[in-house]
Amino acid sequence: MDTILPFALLCFTSFFTLTNPLGTMPVFLTMTHGMTDKERQSVVSRATLVAFITIMVFTFAGQFLFKFFGISTNGFRIAGGVIIFKIGFDMLQARYTQMKLKDEEIKTYADDISVTPLGIPMLCGPGAIANAIVLMQDAHTIQMKGVLIGMIAFIYLITFFILRASTRLVKVLGETGNNVMMRLMGLILMVIAVECFVSGAKPILVDILKEGLI
């Protein structure tokens, strides 16, 4: 219990900030401009389902990918920390750097935006994938693995409801509120990224020092 609660909190905060449903709302509304509420709900349903399935695949296939490509866990932690830090830094500056589509592209690919770019990489980007693989490596017990899977499902359920209510929420938050929320989540994400980077770099530095002493 002493380890499960902090782990659950880490899973929730990291995935919520990386998925960033509040920051996705304005882009989502722009991409679905001209669609009816029913069509928007259909896009949201497909996008969250695609994102959830994608991240589940990487969560469970992470160890296989490490072995297949000869990637060390610590090296992946460092790379993941850098990616997550960059995303957090952009959010701290209230910059949203994800893919945007032109009006004519929105009309042409209206049926496909739920898969890309909304599902991938907006709701399930490289930062979220890296975070899922690293946290799965850290989940040493069945209970912790269950907490991780449950939290991912919970986050995408929240994302589903937030995007469904995006029209009303954007009006309530306003531009200032949305920027403040994005900056706060960016700061939290940068702290998580530093922890991830340090946890990967520390064992590597220890091994280098040991080899130097020998």
PDB file of N, CA and C in Angstrom, residues 11-100:
ATOM      1  N   CYS A  11       1.125   7.817 -11.929  1.00  0.00           N
ATOM      2  CA  CYS A  11       0.477   7.400 -13.176  1.00  0.00           C
ATOM      3  C   CYS A  11      -0.577   8.422 -13.600  1.00  0.00           C
ATOM      4  N   PHE A  12      -1.376   8.861 -12.647  1.00  0.00           N
ATOM      5  CA  PHE A  12      -2.459   9.793 -12.966  1.00  0.00           C
ATOM      6  C   PHE A  12      -1.915  11.133 -13.457  1.00  0.00           C
ATOM      7  N   THR A  13      -1.000  11.723 -12.682  1.00  0.00           N
ATOM      8  CA  THR A  13      -0.502  13.056 -13.039  1.00  0.00           C
ATOM      9  C   THR A  13       0.276  13.040 -14.352  1.00  0.00           C
ATOM     10  N   SER A  14       1.119  12.032 -14.539  1.00  0.00           N
ATOM     11  CA  SER A  14       1.947  11.994 -15.752  1.00  0.00           C
ATOM     12  C   SER A  14       1.096  11.771 -16.996  1.00  0.00           C
ATOM     13  N   PHE A  15       0.157  10.829 -16.945  1.00  0.00           N
ATOM     14  CA  PHE A  15      -0.653  10.551 -18.129  1.00  0.00           C
ATOM     15  C   PHE A  15      -1.661  11.663 -18.417  1.00  0.00           C
ATOM     16  N   PHE A  16      -2.187  12.289 -17.351  1.00  0.00           N
ATOM     17  CA  PHE A  16      -3.135  13.373 -17.591  1.00  0.00           C
ATOM     18  C   PHE A  16      -2.449  14.554 -18.270  1.00  0.00           C
ATOM     19  N   THR A  17      -1.229  14.868 -17.817  1.00  0.00           N
ATOM     20  CA  THR A  17      -0.510  15.987 -18.422  1.00  0.00           C
ATOM     21  C   THR A  17      -0.022  15.657 -19.825  1.00  0.00           C
ATOM     22  N   LEU A  18       0.368  14.408 -20.058  1.00  0.00           N
ATOM     23  CA  LEU A  18       0.842  14.025 -21.391  1.00  0.00           C
ATOM     24  C   LEU A  18      -0.311  13.908 -22.388  1.00  0.00           C
ATOM     25  N   THR A  19      -1.436  13.373 -21.940  1.00  0.00           N
ATOM     26  CA  THR A  19      -2.613  13.293 -22.803  1.00  0.00           C
ATOM     27  C   THR A  19      -3.182  14.685 -23.053  1.00  0.00           C
ATOM     28  N   ASN A  20      -3.161  15.531 -22.000  1.00  0.00           N
ATOM     29  CA  ASN A  20      -3.509  16.951 -22.093  1.00  0.00           C
ATOM     30  C   ASN A  20      -4.846  17.194 -22.793  1.00  0.00           C
ATOM     31  N   PRO A  21      -5.939  16.623 -22.273  1.00  0.00           N
ATOM     32  CA  PRO A  21      -7.238  16.819 -22.924  1.00  0.00           C
ATOM     33  C   PRO A  21      -7.697  18.272 -22.921  1.00  0.00           C
ATOM     34  N   LEU A  22      -7.338  19.027 -21.867  1.00  0.00           N
ATOM     35  CA  LEU A  22      -7.740  20.439 -21.804  1.00  0.00           C
ATOM     36  C   LEU A  22      -7.042  21.260 -22.883  1.00  0.00           C
ATOM     37  N   GLY A  23      -5.758  20.967 -23.103  1.00  0.00           N
ATOM     38  CA  GLY A  23      -5.019  21.663 -24.151  1.00  0.00           C
ATOM     39  C   GLY A  23      -5.424  21.232 -25.546  1.00  0.00           C
ATOM     40  N   THR A  24      -5.970  20.020 -25.653  1.00  0.00           N
ATOM     41  CA  THR A  24      -6.389  19.501 -26.951  1.00  0.00           C
ATOM     42  C   THR A  24      -7.720  20.095 -27.401  1.00  0.00           C
ATOM     43  N   MET A  25      -8.515  20.569 -26.440  1.00  0.00           N
ATOM     44  CA  MET A  25      -9.869  21.051 -26.763  1.00  0.00           C
ATOM     45  C   MET A  25      -9.919  22.105 -27.865  1.00  0.00           C
ATOM     46  N   PRO A  26      -9.116  23.197 -27.785  1.00  0.00           N
ATOM     47  CA  PRO A  26      -9.209  24.212 -28.847  1.00  0.00           C
ATOM     48  C   PRO A  26      -8.844  23.669 -30.227  1.00  0.00           C
ATOM     49  N   VAL A  27      -7.813  22.808 -30.265  1.00  0.00           N
ATOM     50  CA  VAL A  27      -7.399  22.220 -31.542  1.00  0.00           C
ATOM     51  C   VAL A  27      -8.484  21.288 -32.069  1.00  0.00           C
ATOM     52  N   PHE A  28      -9.074  20.526 -31.172  1.00  0.00           N
ATOM     53  CA  PHE A  28     -10.156  19.605 -31.551  1.00  0.00           C
ATOM     54  C   PHE A  28     -11.341  20.369 -32.143  1.00  0.00           C
ATOM     55  N   LEU A  29     -11.708  21.476 -31.513  1.00  0.00           N
ATOM     56  CA  LEU A  29     -12.826  22.272 -32.010  1.00  0.00           C
ATOM     57  C   LEU A  29     -12.512  22.874 -33.377  1.00  0.00           C
ATOM     58  N   THR A  30     -11.257  23.272 -33.581  1.00  0.00           N
ATOM     59  CA  THR A  30     -10.851  23.819 -34.880  1.00  0.00           C
ATOM     60  C   THR A  30     -10.921  22.743 -35.963  1.00  0.00           C
ATOM     61  N   MET A  31     -10.427  21.554 -35.623  1.00  0.00           N
ATOM     62  CA  MET A  31     -10.407  20.454 -36.589  1.00  0.00           C
ATOM     63  C   MET A  31     -11.803  19.981 -36.955  1.00  0.00           C
ATOM     64  N   THR A  32     -12.736  20.075 -36.007  1.00  0.00           N
ATOM     65  CA  THR A  32     -14.100  19.577 -36.250  1.00  0.00           C
ATOM     66  C   THR A  32     -15.071  20.713 -36.560  1.00  0.00           C
ATOM     67  N   HIS A  33     -14.526  21.859 -36.931  1.00  0.00           N
ATOM     68  CA  HIS A  33     -15.380  23.007 -37.256  1.00  0.00           C
ATOM     69  C   HIS A  33     -16.306  22.664 -38.422  1.00  0.00           C
ATOM     70  N   GLY A  34     -17.580  22.945 -38.244  1.00  0.00           N
ATOM     71  CA  GLY A  34     -18.557  22.637 -39.276  1.00  0.00           C
ATOM     72  C   GLY A  34     -19.249  21.310 -39.077  1.00  0.00           C
ATOM     73  N   MET A  35     -18.761  20.492 -38.151  1.00  0.00           N
ATOM     74  CA  MET A  35     -19.400  19.209 -37.873  1.00  0.00           C
ATOM     75  C   MET A  35     -20.538  19.387 -36.877  1.00  0.00           C
ATOM     76  N   THR A  36     -21.500  18.486 -36.912  1.00  0.00           N
ATOM     77  CA  THR A  36     -22.580  18.493 -35.936  1.00  0.00           C
ATOM     78  C   THR A  36     -22.095  17.889 -34.625  1.00  0.00           C
ATOM     79  N   ASP A  37     -22.865  18.063 -33.559  1.00  0.00           N
ATOM     80  CA  ASP A  37     -22.496  17.498 -32.258  1.00  0.00           C
ATOM     81  C   ASP A  37     -22.396  15.980 -32.325  1.00  0.00           C
ATOM     82  N   LYS A  38     -23.262  15.358 -33.091  1.00  0.00           N
ATOM     83  CA  LYS A  38     -23.237  13.901 -33.231  1.00  0.00           C
ATOM     84  C   LYS A  38     -21.960  13.448 -33.927  1.00  0.00           C
ATOM     85  N   GLU A  39     -21.558  14.175 -34.961  1.00  0.00           N
ATOM     86  CA  GLU A  39     -20.333  13.823 -35.685  1.00  0.00           C
ATOM     87  C   GLU A  39     -19.112  14.029 -34.785  1.00  0.00           C
ATOM     88  N   ARG A  40     -19.106  15.098 -33.989  1.00  0.00           N
ATOM     89  CA  ARG A  40     -18.000  15.338 -33.058  1.00  0.00           C
ATOM     90  C   ARG A  40     -17.903  14.228 -32.014  1.00  0.00           C
ATOM     91  N   GLN A  41     -19.042  13.797 -31.499  1.00  0.00           N
ATOM     92  CA  GLN A  41     -19.038  12.718 -30.507  1.00  0.00           C
ATOM     93  C   GLN A  41     -18.499  11.430 -31.105  1.00  0.00           C
ATOM     94  N   SER A  42     -18.827  11.189 -32.378  1.00  0.00           N
ATOM     95  CA  SER A  42     -18.310  10.004 -33.058  1.00  0.00           C
ATOM     96  C   SER A  42     -16.795  10.073 -33.212  1.00  0.00           C
ATOM     97  N   VAL A  43     -16.276  11.264 -33.549  1.00  0.00           N
ATOM     98  CA  VAL A  43     -14.828  11.464 -33.686  1.00  0.00           C
ATOM     99  C   VAL A  43     -14.137  11.246 -32.346  1.00  0.00           C
ATOM    100  N   VAL A  44     -14.714  11.807 -31.271  1.00  0.00           N
ATOM    101  CA  VAL A  44     -14.139  11.656 -29.929  1.00  0.00           C
ATOM    102  C   VAL A  44     -14.090  10.188 -29.519  1.00  0.00           C
ATOM    103  N   SER A  45     -15.169   9.446 -29.771  1.00  0.00           N
ATOM    104  CA  SER A  45     -15.227   8.030 -29.399  1.00  0.00           C
ATOM    105  C   SER A  45     -14.130   7.234 -30.092  1.00  0.00           C
ATOM    106  N   ARG A  46     -13.988   7.435 -31.406  1.00  0.00           N
ATOM    107  CA  ARG A  46     -12.970   6.701 -32.171  1.00  0.00           C
ATOM    108  C   ARG A  46     -11.562   7.113 -31.745  1.00  0.00           C
ATOM    109  N   ALA A  47     -11.362   8.412 -31.530  1.00  0.00           N
ATOM    110  CA  ALA A  47     -10.019   8.903 -31.197  1.00  0.00           C
ATOM    111  C   ALA A  47      -9.535   8.362 -29.854  1.00  0.00           C
ATOM    112  N   THR A  48     -10.391   8.408 -28.837  1.00  0.00           N
ATOM    113  CA  THR A  48      -9.985   7.909 -27.513  1.00  0.00           C
ATOM    114  C   THR A  48      -9.778   6.395 -27.541  1.00  0.00           C
ATOM    115  N   LEU A  49     -10.590   5.689 -28.308  1.00  0.00           N
ATOM    116  CA  LEU A  49     -10.430   4.234 -28.407  1.00  0.00           C
ATOM    117  C   LEU A  49      -9.126   3.881 -29.107  1.00  0.00           C
ATOM    118  N   VAL A  50      -8.821   4.569 -30.202  1.00  0.00           N
ATOM    119  CA  VAL A  50      -7.569   4.337 -30.932  1.00  0.00           C
ATOM    120  C   VAL A  50      -6.362   4.638 -30.039  1.00  0.00           C
ATOM    121  N   ALA A  51      -6.417   5.772 -29.321  1.00  0.00           N
ATOM    122  CA  ALA A  51      -5.316   6.157 -28.440  1.00  0.00           C
ATOM    123  C   ALA A  51      -5.118   5.139 -27.327  1.00  0.00           C
ATOM    124  N   PHE A  52      -6.218   4.674 -26.735  1.00  0.00           N
ATOM    125  CA  PHE A  52      -6.131   3.702 -25.639  1.00  0.00           C
ATOM    126  C   PHE A  52      -5.552   2.374 -26.114  1.00  0.00           C
ATOM    127  N   ILE A  53      -6.031   1.875 -27.236  1.00  0.00           N
ATOM    128  CA  ILE A  53      -5.527   0.600 -27.767  1.00  0.00           C
ATOM    129  C   ILE A  53      -4.042   0.719 -28.112  1.00  0.00           C
ATOM    130  N   THR A  54      -3.658   1.840 -28.724  1.00  0.00           N
ATOM    131  CA  THR A  54      -2.257   2.043 -29.110  1.00  0.00           C
ATOM    132  C   THR A  54      -1.340   2.031 -27.893  1.00  0.00           C
ATOM    133  N   ILE A  55      -1.727   2.769 -26.856  1.00  0.00           N
ATOM    134  CA  ILE A  55      -0.852   2.845 -25.686  1.00  0.00           C
ATOM    135  C   ILE A  55      -0.833   1.527 -24.923  1.00  0.00           C
ATOM    136  N   MET A  56      -1.917   0.752 -24.975  1.00  0.00           N
ATOM    137  CA  MET A  56      -1.929  -0.566 -24.339  1.00  0.00           C
ATOM    138  C   MET A  56      -0.966  -1.518 -25.045  1.00  0.00           C
ATOM    139  N   VAL A  57      -0.936  -1.415 -26.387  1.00  0.00           N
ATOM    140  CA  VAL A  57      -0.018  -2.270 -27.154  1.00  0.00           C
ATOM    141  C   VAL A  57       1.422  -1.999 -26.742  1.00  0.00           C
ATOM    142  N   PHE A  58       1.794  -0.717 -26.659  1.00  0.00           N
ATOM    143  CA  PHE A  58       3.156  -0.368 -26.285  1.00  0.00           C
ATOM    144  C   PHE A  58       3.440  -0.686 -24.810  1.00  0.00           C
ATOM    145  N   THR A  59       2.423  -0.567 -23.957  1.00  0.00           N
ATOM    146  CA  THR A  59       2.608  -0.878 -22.533  1.00  0.00           C
ATOM    147  C   THR A  59       3.002  -2.333 -22.343  1.00  0.00           C
ATOM    148  N   PHE A  60       2.334  -3.230 -23.046  1.00  0.00           N
ATOM    149  CA  PHE A  60       2.592  -4.660 -22.877  1.00  0.00           C
ATOM    150  C   PHE A  60       3.721  -5.170 -23.766  1.00  0.00           C
ATOM    151  N   ALA A  61       3.981  -4.462 -24.879  1.00  0.00           N
ATOM    152  CA  ALA A  61       5.027  -4.913 -25.811  1.00  0.00           C
ATOM    153  C   ALA A  61       6.358  -4.229 -25.554  1.00  0.00           C
ATOM    154  N   GLY A  62       6.426  -3.378 -24.539  1.00  0.00           N
ATOM    155  CA  GLY A  62       7.640  -2.617 -24.279  1.00  0.00           C
ATOM    156  C   GLY A  62       8.862  -3.492 -24.033  1.00  0.00           C
ATOM    157  N   GLN A  63       8.727  -4.497 -23.186  1.00  0.00           N
ATOM    158  CA  GLN A  63       9.856  -5.374 -22.873  1.00  0.00           C
ATOM    159  C   GLN A  63      10.323  -6.133 -24.106  1.00  0.00           C
ATOM    160  N   PHE A  64       9.367  -6.565 -24.929  1.00  0.00           N
ATOM    161  CA  PHE A  64       9.725  -7.269 -26.169  1.00  0.00           C
ATOM    162  C   PHE A  64      10.510  -6.350 -27.099  1.00  0.00           C
ATOM    163  N   LEU A  65      10.077  -5.105 -27.202  1.00  0.00           N
ATOM    164  CA  LEU A  65      10.767  -4.140 -28.063  1.00  0.00           C
ATOM    165  C   LEU A  65      12.188  -3.884 -27.561  1.00  0.00           C
ATOM    166  N   PHE A  66      12.344  -3.804 -26.232  1.00  0.00           N
ATOM    167  CA  PHE A  66      13.676  -3.611 -25.658  1.00  0.00           C
ATOM    168  C   PHE A  66      14.607  -4.749 -26.071  1.00  0.00           C
ATOM    169  N   LYS A  67      14.120  -5.977 -25.929  1.00  0.00           N
ATOM    170  CA  LYS A  67      14.941  -7.141 -26.241  1.00  0.00           C
ATOM    171  C   LYS A  67      15.214  -7.234 -27.741  1.00  0.00           C
ATOM    172  N   PHE A  68      14.197  -6.942 -28.550  1.00  0.00           N
ATOM    173  CA  PHE A  68      14.327  -7.077 -30.002  1.00  0.00           C
ATOM    174  C   PHE A  68      15.341  -6.088 -30.565  1.00  0.00           C
ATOM    175  N   PHE A  69      15.287  -4.845 -30.085  1.00  0.00           N
ATOM    176  CA  PHE A  69      16.187  -3.812 -30.592  1.00  0.00           C
ATOM    177  C   PHE A  69      17.439  -3.641 -29.739  1.00  0.00           C
ATOM    178  N   GLY A  70      17.573  -4.413 -28.682  1.00  0.00           N
ATOM    179  CA  GLY A  70      18.741  -4.307 -27.818  1.00  0.00           C
ATOM    180  C   GLY A  70      18.821  -2.983 -27.075  1.00  0.00           C
ATOM    181  N   ILE A  71      17.675  -2.467 -26.654  1.00  0.00           N
ATOM    182  CA  ILE A  71      17.613  -1.178 -25.958  1.00  0.00           C
ATOM    183  C   ILE A  71      17.633  -1.416 -24.452  1.00  0.00           C
ATOM    184  N   SER A  72      18.428  -0.651 -23.743  1.00  0.00           N
ATOM    185  CA  SER A  72      18.457  -0.765 -22.286  1.00  0.00           C
ATOM    186  C   SER A  72      17.340   0.076 -21.683  1.00  0.00           C
ATOM    187  N   THR A  73      16.833  -0.375 -20.549  1.00  0.00           N
ATOM    188  CA  THR A  73      15.772   0.360 -19.866  1.00  0.00           C
ATOM    189  C   THR A  73      16.240   1.744 -19.461  1.00  0.00           C
ATOM    190  N   ASN A  74      17.462   1.830 -18.961  1.00  0.00           N
ATOM    191  CA  ASN A  74      17.983   3.125 -18.495  1.00  0.00           C
ATOM    192  C   ASN A  74      18.150   4.113 -19.649  1.00  0.00           C
ATOM    193  N   GLY A  75      18.606   3.613 -20.800  1.00  0.00           N
ATOM    194  CA  GLY A  75      18.736   4.476 -21.962  1.00  0.00           C
ATOM    195  C   GLY A  75      17.383   5.006 -22.415  1.00  0.00           C
ATOM    196  N   PHE A  76      16.370   4.145 -22.337  1.00  0.00           N
ATOM    197  CA  PHE A  76      15.033   4.571 -22.725  1.00  0.00           C
ATOM    198  C   PHE A  76      14.476   5.597 -21.744  1.00  0.00           C
ATOM    199  N   ARG A  77      14.812   5.438 -20.458  1.00  0.00           N
ATOM    200  CA  ARG A  77      14.375   6.417 -19.456  1.00  0.00           C
ATOM    201  C   ARG A  77      14.948   7.796 -19.765  1.00  0.00           C
ATOM    202  N   ILE A  78      16.223   7.828 -20.148  1.00  0.00           N
ATOM    203  CA  ILE A  78      16.861   9.105 -20.471  1.00  0.00           C
ATOM    204  C   ILE A  78      16.196   9.743 -21.683  1.00  0.00           C
ATOM    205  N   ALA A  79      16.003   8.941 -22.751  1.00  0.00           N
ATOM    206  CA  ALA A  79      15.358   9.461 -23.962  1.00  0.00           C
ATOM    207  C   ALA A  79      13.923   9.902 -23.668  1.00  0.00           C
ATOM    208  N   GLY A  80      13.202   9.081 -22.898  1.00  0.00           N
ATOM    209  CA  GLY A  80      11.832   9.431 -22.532  1.00  0.00           C
ATOM    210  C   GLY A  80      11.777  10.698 -21.702  1.00  0.00           C
ATOM    211  N   GLY A  81      12.743  10.868 -20.792  1.00  0.00           N
ATOM    212  CA  GLY A  81      12.800  12.068 -19.968  1.00  0.00           C
ATOM    213  C   GLY A  81      13.001  13.314 -20.812  1.00  0.00           C
ATOM    214  N   VAL A  82      13.863  13.215 -21.827  1.00  0.00           N
ATOM    215  CA  VAL A  82      14.116  14.357 -22.719  1.00  0.00           C
ATOM    216  C   VAL A  82      12.851  14.719 -23.505  1.00  0.00           C
ATOM    217  N   ILE A  83      12.164  13.692 -24.032  1.00  0.00           N
ATOM    218  CA  ILE A  83      10.943  13.933 -24.813  1.00  0.00           C
ATOM    219  C   ILE A  83       9.873  14.581 -23.941  1.00  0.00           C
ATOM    220  N   ILE A  84       9.669  14.019 -22.742  1.00  0.00           N
ATOM    221  CA  ILE A  84       8.635  14.533 -21.844  1.00  0.00           C
ATOM    222  C   ILE A  84       8.980  15.948 -21.378  1.00  0.00           C
ATOM    223  N   PHE A  85      10.279  16.206 -21.140  1.00  0.00           N
ATOM    224  CA  PHE A  85      10.708  17.541 -20.713  1.00  0.00           C
ATOM    225  C   PHE A  85      10.400  18.570 -21.801  1.00  0.00           C
ATOM    226  N   LYS A  86      10.660  18.207 -23.060  1.00  0.00           N
ATOM    227  CA  LYS A  86      10.385  19.121 -24.182  1.00  0.00           C
ATOM    228  C   LYS A  86       8.898  19.444 -24.270  1.00  0.00           C
ATOM    229  N   ILE A  87       8.047  18.421 -24.113  1.00  0.00           N
ATOM    230  CA  ILE A  87       6.602  18.641 -24.150  1.00  0.00           C
ATOM    231  C   ILE A  87       6.184  19.543 -22.993  1.00  0.00           C
ATOM    232  N   GLY A  88       6.727  19.269 -21.789  1.00  0.00           N
ATOM    233  CA  GLY A  88       6.407  20.081 -20.623  1.00  0.00           C
ATOM    234  C   GLY A  88       6.863  21.518 -20.772  1.00  0.00           C
ATOM    235  N   PHE A  89       8.039  21.707 -21.388  1.00  0.00           N
ATOM    236  CA  PHE A  89       8.561  23.062 -21.588  1.00  0.00           C
ATOM    237  C   PHE A  89       7.662  23.858 -22.537  1.00  0.00           C
ATOM    238  N   ASP A  90       7.211  23.218 -23.616  1.00  0.00           N
ATOM    239  CA  ASP A  90       6.298  23.875 -24.549  1.00  0.00           C
ATOM    240  C   ASP A  90       4.983  24.244 -23.860  1.00  0.00           C
ATOM    241  N   MET A  91       4.498  23.342 -23.003  1.00  0.00           N
ATOM    242  CA  MET A  91       3.268  23.619 -22.270  1.00  0.00           C
ATOM    243  C   MET A  91       3.476  24.752 -21.277  1.00  0.00           C
ATOM    244  N   LEU A  92       4.654  24.820 -20.664  1.00  0.00           N
ATOM    245  CA  LEU A  92       4.950  25.892 -19.709  1.00  0.00           C
ATOM    246  C   LEU A  92       4.964  27.247 -20.400  1.00  0.00           C
ATOM    247  N   GLN A  93       5.356  27.266 -21.666  1.00  0.00           N
ATOM    248  CA  GLN A  93       5.350  28.495 -22.447  1.00  0.00           C
ATOM    249  C   GLN A  93       3.982  28.759 -23.083  1.00  0.00           C
ATOM    250  N   ALA A  94       3.000  27.901 -22.732  1.00  0.00           N
ATOM    251  CA  ALA A  94       1.641  28.008 -23.301  1.00  0.00           C
ATOM    252  C   ALA A  94       1.672  27.903 -24.812  1.00  0.00           C
ATOM    253  N   ARG A  95       2.576  27.035 -25.313  1.00  0.00           N
ATOM    254  CA  ARG A  95       2.635  26.780 -26.753  1.00  0.00           C
ATOM    255  C   ARG A  95       2.106  25.385 -27.003  1.00  0.00           C
ATOM    256  N   TYR A  96       1.220  25.258 -27.942  1.00  0.00           N
ATOM    257  CA  TYR A  96       0.719  23.945 -28.322  1.00  0.00           C
ATOM    258  C   TYR A  96       1.244  23.620 -29.702  1.00  0.00           C
ATOM    259  N   THR A  97       2.186  22.677 -29.774  1.00  0.00           N
ATOM    260  CA  THR A  97       2.938  22.460 -31.011  1.00  0.00           C
ATOM    261  C   THR A  97       2.466  21.249 -31.804  1.00  0.00           C
ATOM    262  N   GLN A  98       1.292  20.745 -31.471  1.00  0.00           N
ATOM    263  CA  GLN A  98       0.833  19.563 -32.177  1.00  0.00           C
ATOM    264  C   GLN A  98       0.372  19.910 -33.590  1.00  0.00           C
ATOM    265  N   MET A  99       0.036  18.911 -34.355  1.00  0.00           N
ATOM    266  CA  MET A  99      -0.325  19.068 -35.747  1.00  0.00           C
ATOM    267  C   MET A  99      -1.624  19.852 -35.911  1.00  0.00           C
ATOM    268  N   LYS A 100      -1.640  20.760 -36.877  1.00  0.00           N
ATOM    269  CA  LYS A 100      -2.838  21.499 -37.214  1.00  0.00           C
ATOM    270  C   LYS A 100      -3.153  21.276 -38.693  1.00  0.00           C
TER     271      LYS A 100
END
